[in-house]
Amino acid sequence: MKKRVLITGGAGFIGVNVAHRFLRRGWRVSVLDDLSRRGTDRNIRWLMGEGAVEFTRADLRNAAFAERWVRSRLDGLEAVVHLAAQVAVTTSVADPRTDFEKNALASLNILEAVRRSGKKPFTFYASTNKVYGGMEHVRTALSRGRWSYVGLPHGVSEREPIDFHSPYGCSKGSADQYFRDYARIYGLPTVVFRQSCIYGPHQQGNEDQGWLAHFMKMAQAGKGVSVYGDGRQVRDALFVEDLVDAIEAAYIRRAKAAGRIYNVGGGPKSTISLRELLAWIEKRSGRPLPVSWGPWRPGDQKVYVSDIRLAGRELGWRPKTGLGAGLEALWSWLERG
């Protein structure tokens, strides 16, 4: 019997890349997505053209439906990859109830559906670095035209206290802790990744989420971009295929990884500031990119870089794609339309 994976949010940017990898491995792939985000309909059409994917258009806010969806797909069930989410901080501020339902409630529903199924598949949750909040106690300084940490050469580790600074942080952080606790209390082999900036093909970025793709798309369309703050803020960036490698590594080492939380991103060797991305785009496109500057937004971090050493030690994983190669791959994919 073929192994089966259930992927929620499987038509999204990360989900479609995860689903494609499992298809290539010969797994049966069942995808659930409500197709509410722009570009997901295109992604699912592409994915279904790549292999025999079973697709369900729905969300997980109804507990009874979530349980039926899981129970009807137990044959060969080896893995559940929970990616479905509301992903924008600004949207969470405007509509915190929907944010809670799509992130915290839906996550509890999928956990309960798996627990009540009687099976114990590898169960993965995509969390976020936003659970660490503003990290006001960590000193930052300008160095070589970009913000950097003072005293954190490897970046932010899993020992950093969680501190939710937005409805989005609250909803994702609640789910993050539920996944960890279901390993402790019920013995489910859950794994949580607190992900940094993920980028790559099939990403339909916008101003609130997916900024690397958003800036590139605007430049390719001959439009300008808005930058809030001084443009020297820094993020670590991880190419999506490297993230999928990490999820696979967690599945392979699930006995060791069960109940664990890992910070997963590009790490200190793969960081970029907004100004550096603007310069890269202008060089790649051969023309200036108009920029409108605005004040810092509440909650914006001057720098966030993941300490990825724990994932390296316990999962045997490290990023393979250099930042330059990854940016070029995303630019080329967007350019092809």
Coordinates of C-alpha atoms in Angstrom, one line a residue:
M1 CA 0.0 0.0 0.0
K2 CA 1.3 3.4 -0.9
K3 CA 2.0 5.9 1.9
R4 CA -0.4 8.8 2.1
V5 CA 0.1 12.4 3.2
L6 CA -2.6 14.9 4.0
I7 CA -1.6 18.5 3.3
T8 CA -3.8 21.3 4.5
G9 CA -3.2 24.6 2.7
G10 CA -1.8 22.4 -0.1
A11 CA -2.5 24.9 -2.9
G12 CA -0.6 27.7 -1.2
F13 CA 3.0 28.6 -2.0
I14 CA 4.6 26.2 0.5
G15 CA 1.9 23.6 0.2
V16 CA 2.2 23.1 -3.5
N17 CA 6.0 22.6 -3.2
V18 CA 5.5 20.1 -0.4
A19 CA 2.8 18.2 -2.3
H20 CA 5.0 18.1 -5.4
R21 CA 7.9 16.6 -3.4
F22 CA 5.7 13.9 -2.0
L23 CA 4.3 13.1 -5.4
R24 CA 7.8 12.7 -6.7
R25 CA 8.5 10.3 -3.8
G26 CA 5.5 8.1 -5.0
W27 CA 3.2 9.0 -2.1
R28 CA -0.6 9.4 -2.4
V29 CA -1.2 13.1 -1.8
S30 CA -4.5 14.5 -0.5
V31 CA -4.7 18.3 -0.5
L32 CA -7.2 20.5 1.3
D33 CA -7.4 24.2 0.6
D34 CA -10.1 26.9 0.5
L35 CA -8.5 28.7 -2.5
S36 CA -9.0 32.0 -0.7
R37 CA -5.6 33.4 -1.5
R38 CA -4.7 34.8 -4.9
G39 CA -2.8 32.3 -7.1
T40 CA -3.9 29.2 -5.3
D41 CA -6.3 28.2 -8.1
R42 CA -3.4 28.4 -10.5
N43 CA -1.2 26.4 -8.1
I44 CA -3.6 23.6 -7.7
R45 CA -4.2 23.3 -11.5
W46 CA -0.4 23.0 -12.0
L47 CA -0.1 20.4 -9.2
M48 CA -2.9 18.3 -10.5
G49 CA -1.2 18.3 -13.9
E50 CA 1.9 16.9 -12.2
G51 CA 0.3 13.7 -10.8
A52 CA -2.7 12.0 -9.2
V53 CA -3.5 14.5 -6.5
E54 CA -6.8 14.3 -4.6
F55 CA -8.1 17.8 -3.9
T56 CA -10.8 19.0 -1.5
R57 CA -11.9 22.6 -1.5
A58 CA -12.7 23.5 2.1
D59 CA -11.3 24.9 5.3
L60 CA -11.0 23.4 8.8
R61 CA -13.0 25.7 10.9
N62 CA -15.8 23.1 11.3
A63 CA -14.6 20.3 13.7
A64 CA -17.0 17.7 12.4
F65 CA -15.9 18.2 8.8
A66 CA -12.2 18.1 9.8
E67 CA -12.8 14.7 11.5
R68 CA -14.7 13.3 8.5
W69 CA -11.9 14.5 6.2
V70 CA -9.2 12.7 8.1
R71 CA -11.2 9.6 9.0
S72 CA -12.0 8.9 5.3
R73 CA -8.3 9.0 4.4
L74 CA -6.7 6.7 7.0
D75 CA -5.5 4.0 4.7
G76 CA -1.8 4.2 4.4
L77 CA -1.7 7.5 6.4
E78 CA 1.9 8.3 7.3
A79 CA 2.0 12.1 7.5
V80 CA -0.2 15.2 8.1
V81 CA 1.3 18.5 7.0
H82 CA -0.7 21.4 8.4
L83 CA 0.0 24.6 6.4
A84 CA -3.5 26.1 6.1
A85 CA -3.5 29.5 7.7
Q86 CA -4.4 33.2 7.6
V87 CA -0.9 34.6 7.1
A88 CA -0.9 38.4 7.3
V89 CA -0.4 40.4 10.5
T90 CA -2.4 43.4 9.1
T91 CA -5.4 41.1 8.3
S92 CA -5.3 39.8 11.9
V93 CA -5.5 43.3 13.3
A94 CA -8.4 44.1 11.0
D95 CA -10.3 40.9 11.6
P96 CA -9.0 39.1 14.7
R97 CA -11.9 36.6 15.0
T98 CA -11.4 35.2 11.5
D99 CA -7.6 35.1 12.2
F100 CA -8.3 33.1 15.3
E101 CA -10.7 30.7 13.6
K102 CA -8.3 30.0 10.6
N103 CA -5.2 29.7 12.7
A104 CA -5.9 28.5 16.3
L105 CA -9.3 26.8 15.9
A106 CA -8.5 25.1 12.6
S107 CA -5.3 23.8 14.1
L108 CA -7.0 22.4 17.1
N109 CA -9.6 20.8 14.8
I110 CA -6.9 19.0 12.7
L111 CA -5.1 17.9 15.9
E112 CA -8.3 16.5 17.4
A113 CA -9.2 14.8 14.1
V114 CA -5.8 13.0 14.0
R115 CA -5.9 12.1 17.7
R116 CA -9.5 10.7 17.5
S117 CA -8.6 8.7 14.3
G118 CA -6.6 6.2 16.4
K119 CA -3.6 6.6 14.1
K120 CA -0.3 8.4 15.0
P121 CA 1.0 9.8 11.8
F122 CA 3.9 12.3 11.7
T123 CA 2.0 15.6 12.2
F124 CA 3.8 18.8 11.1
Y125 CA 2.9 22.4 11.9
A126 CA 4.2 25.5 10.1
S127 CA 4.6 28.2 12.8
T128 CA 6.2 31.6 12.5
N129 CA 9.0 33.7 14.0
K130 CA 6.3 36.2 15.0
V131 CA 5.7 34.1 18.1
Y132 CA 8.8 35.8 19.5
G133 CA 7.2 39.3 19.3
G134 CA 9.3 42.5 19.2
M135 CA 12.3 41.1 21.2
E136 CA 12.8 44.6 22.7
H137 CA 15.3 43.2 25.2
V138 CA 17.7 42.2 22.3
R139 CA 20.1 45.0 21.3
T140 CA 20.5 45.9 17.7
A141 CA 23.0 48.2 16.0
L142 CA 23.7 49.6 12.5
S143 CA 26.6 47.9 10.9
R144 CA 27.7 48.3 7.3
G145 CA 24.4 49.9 6.3
R146 CA 22.1 47.2 7.8
W147 CA 20.7 46.4 11.2
S148 CA 22.2 43.5 13.1
Y149 CA 22.0 41.8 16.5
V150 CA 24.4 42.7 19.3
G151 CA 25.5 39.5 21.0
L152 CA 23.6 37.0 18.9
P153 CA 26.0 35.9 16.2
H154 CA 24.0 32.8 15.4
G155 CA 20.6 34.5 15.4
V156 CA 17.5 33.7 17.5
S157 CA 17.3 30.3 19.1
E158 CA 14.4 28.3 20.4
R159 CA 15.3 29.4 23.9
E160 CA 14.0 32.9 23.1
P161 CA 10.8 33.5 25.2
I162 CA 7.6 33.6 23.2
D163 CA 5.9 37.0 23.3
F164 CA 2.8 37.5 21.1
H165 CA 2.5 41.1 19.8
S166 CA -0.4 40.8 17.4
P167 CA -3.6 38.8 16.9
Y168 CA -1.6 36.8 14.3
G169 CA 1.2 36.1 16.8
C170 CA -1.5 35.0 19.3
S171 CA -3.3 32.6 16.9
K172 CA -0.2 31.1 15.4
G173 CA 1.5 30.9 18.8
S174 CA -1.5 29.1 20.4
A175 CA -1.5 26.5 17.6
D176 CA 2.3 26.2 18.0
Q177 CA 1.8 25.3 21.7
Y178 CA -1.1 22.9 21.0
F179 CA 1.0 20.9 18.6
R180 CA 3.8 20.6 21.1
D181 CA 1.4 19.6 23.9
Y182 CA -0.3 17.0 21.8
A183 CA 3.0 15.2 21.7
R184 CA 3.4 15.4 25.5
I185 CA -0.2 14.5 26.5
Y186 CA -1.3 12.2 23.7
G187 CA 1.9 10.9 22.2
L188 CA 1.3 12.3 18.7
P189 CA 4.6 12.6 16.8
T190 CA 4.2 16.4 16.2
V191 CA 6.9 18.7 14.9
V192 CA 6.8 22.5 14.8
F193 CA 8.9 24.8 12.6
R194 CA 9.1 28.4 13.6
Q195 CA 9.7 29.7 10.1
S196 CA 11.4 32.8 8.9
C197 CA 11.1 34.4 5.5
I198 CA 10.4 31.6 2.9
Y199 CA 10.6 32.3 -0.8
G200 CA 10.6 30.6 -4.1
P201 CA 8.5 29.5 -7.1
H202 CA 4.7 29.5 -6.8
Q203 CA 4.8 32.4 -4.3
Q204 CA 2.3 35.1 -5.0
G205 CA 3.6 37.8 -2.6
N206 CA 1.9 41.0 -1.6
E207 CA 2.8 43.9 0.6
D208 CA 1.8 42.2 3.8
Q209 CA 3.3 38.7 3.2
G210 CA 5.9 37.4 0.8
W211 CA 7.8 40.6 0.4
L212 CA 10.6 39.2 -1.8
A213 CA 8.2 38.1 -4.4
H214 CA 6.1 41.2 -4.1
F215 CA 9.0 43.6 -4.8
M216 CA 10.0 41.5 -7.8
K217 CA 6.5 41.4 -9.2
M218 CA 6.1 45.1 -8.9
A219 CA 9.4 45.7 -10.6
Q220 CA 8.6 43.4 -13.4
A221 CA 5.2 45.2 -13.9
G222 CA 7.0 48.6 -14.0
K223 CA 5.5 49.7 -10.8
G224 CA 7.0 51.2 -7.6
V225 CA 7.1 49.7 -4.1
S226 CA 6.5 51.1 -0.6
V227 CA 9.1 50.7 2.1
Y228 CA 8.3 51.3 5.7
G229 CA 11.2 52.3 8.0
D230 CA 14.7 53.0 6.9
G231 CA 15.1 50.0 4.5
R232 CA 18.0 48.7 6.5
Q233 CA 15.9 46.1 8.3
V234 CA 17.3 42.5 7.8
R235 CA 15.7 39.1 7.5
D236 CA 17.1 35.7 6.9
A237 CA 15.6 34.1 3.8
L238 CA 15.2 30.3 3.1
F239 CA 14.5 28.9 -0.4
V240 CA 11.3 26.8 -0.4
E241 CA 13.0 23.6 -1.6
D242 CA 15.3 23.8 1.4
L243 CA 12.3 24.1 3.7
V244 CA 10.8 21.0 2.0
D245 CA 14.1 19.2 2.7
A246 CA 13.7 20.1 6.4
I247 CA 10.2 18.8 6.5
E248 CA 11.4 15.5 4.9
A249 CA 14.3 15.4 7.4
A250 CA 11.8 15.8 10.3
Y251 CA 9.7 13.0 8.9
I252 CA 12.7 10.7 8.5
R253 CA 13.8 11.4 12.1
R254 CA 10.3 11.7 13.6
A255 CA 11.1 9.4 16.5
K256 CA 13.8 11.9 17.7
A257 CA 11.9 15.0 16.5
A258 CA 8.5 14.2 18.1
G259 CA 7.4 17.1 20.3
R260 CA 10.2 19.3 19.2
I261 CA 10.2 22.9 18.0
Y262 CA 12.8 24.1 15.5
N263 CA 13.7 27.6 14.2
V264 CA 14.0 27.2 10.5
G265 CA 15.2 29.8 8.1
G266 CA 18.2 30.8 6.0
G267 CA 20.3 31.5 9.1
P268 CA 23.1 34.1 9.4
K269 CA 24.6 33.0 6.1
S270 CA 21.5 33.9 4.1
T271 CA 20.3 37.4 5.1
I272 CA 19.2 40.4 3.1
S273 CA 18.0 43.9 3.9
L274 CA 15.3 45.8 2.0
R275 CA 17.8 48.1 0.5
E276 CA 19.9 45.2 -0.6
L277 CA 16.9 43.6 -2.3
L278 CA 16.1 46.9 -4.0
A279 CA 19.6 47.1 -5.4
W280 CA 19.5 43.5 -6.6
I281 CA 16.2 44.1 -8.4
E282 CA 17.5 47.2 -10.1
K283 CA 20.6 45.4 -11.3
R284 CA 18.6 42.4 -12.5
S285 CA 16.0 44.5 -14.3
G286 CA 18.3 47.1 -15.6
R287 CA 16.1 50.0 -14.5
P288 CA 15.4 52.0 -11.4
L289 CA 12.7 50.8 -9.0
P290 CA 10.5 53.7 -7.7
V291 CA 10.2 53.7 -3.9
S292 CA 7.9 55.5 -1.6
W293 CA 9.1 55.7 2.0
G294 CA 6.8 55.5 5.0
P295 CA 7.3 55.5 8.8
W296 CA 8.0 52.3 10.7
R297 CA 5.0 50.2 11.3
P298 CA 4.0 49.0 14.8
G299 CA 5.7 45.7 15.6
D300 CA 8.2 45.8 12.7
Q301 CA 11.5 44.2 13.8
K302 CA 14.7 45.9 12.7
V303 CA 16.3 42.5 12.3
Y304 CA 15.3 38.8 12.5
V305 CA 17.7 36.0 11.9
S306 CA 17.1 32.4 12.8
D307 CA 19.5 30.3 14.7
I308 CA 19.2 27.0 12.8
R309 CA 21.8 25.0 14.6
L310 CA 19.3 22.8 16.5
A311 CA 17.7 21.7 13.3
G312 CA 21.1 21.0 11.9
R313 CA 22.1 18.8 14.9
E314 CA 18.9 16.9 15.4
L315 CA 17.6 16.7 11.8
G316 CA 20.8 16.6 9.9
W317 CA 19.6 19.5 7.8
R318 CA 21.1 22.6 6.4
P319 CA 20.1 25.0 3.6
K320 CA 21.7 24.2 0.2
T321 CA 20.5 27.1 -2.0
G322 CA 22.5 30.2 -1.9
L323 CA 20.7 33.5 -1.7
G324 CA 21.7 34.7 -5.1
A325 CA 20.7 31.4 -6.8
G326 CA 17.4 31.4 -4.9
L327 CA 16.5 35.0 -5.9
E328 CA 17.3 34.3 -9.5
A329 CA 15.0 31.2 -9.4
L330 CA 12.1 33.3 -8.0
W331 CA 12.7 36.1 -10.5
S332 CA 12.7 33.7 -13.4
W333 CA 9.6 31.9 -12.3
L334 CA 7.7 35.2 -11.8
E335 CA 8.9 36.5 -15.2
R336 CA 7.5 33.4 -16.9
G337 CA 4.1 34.5 -15.6

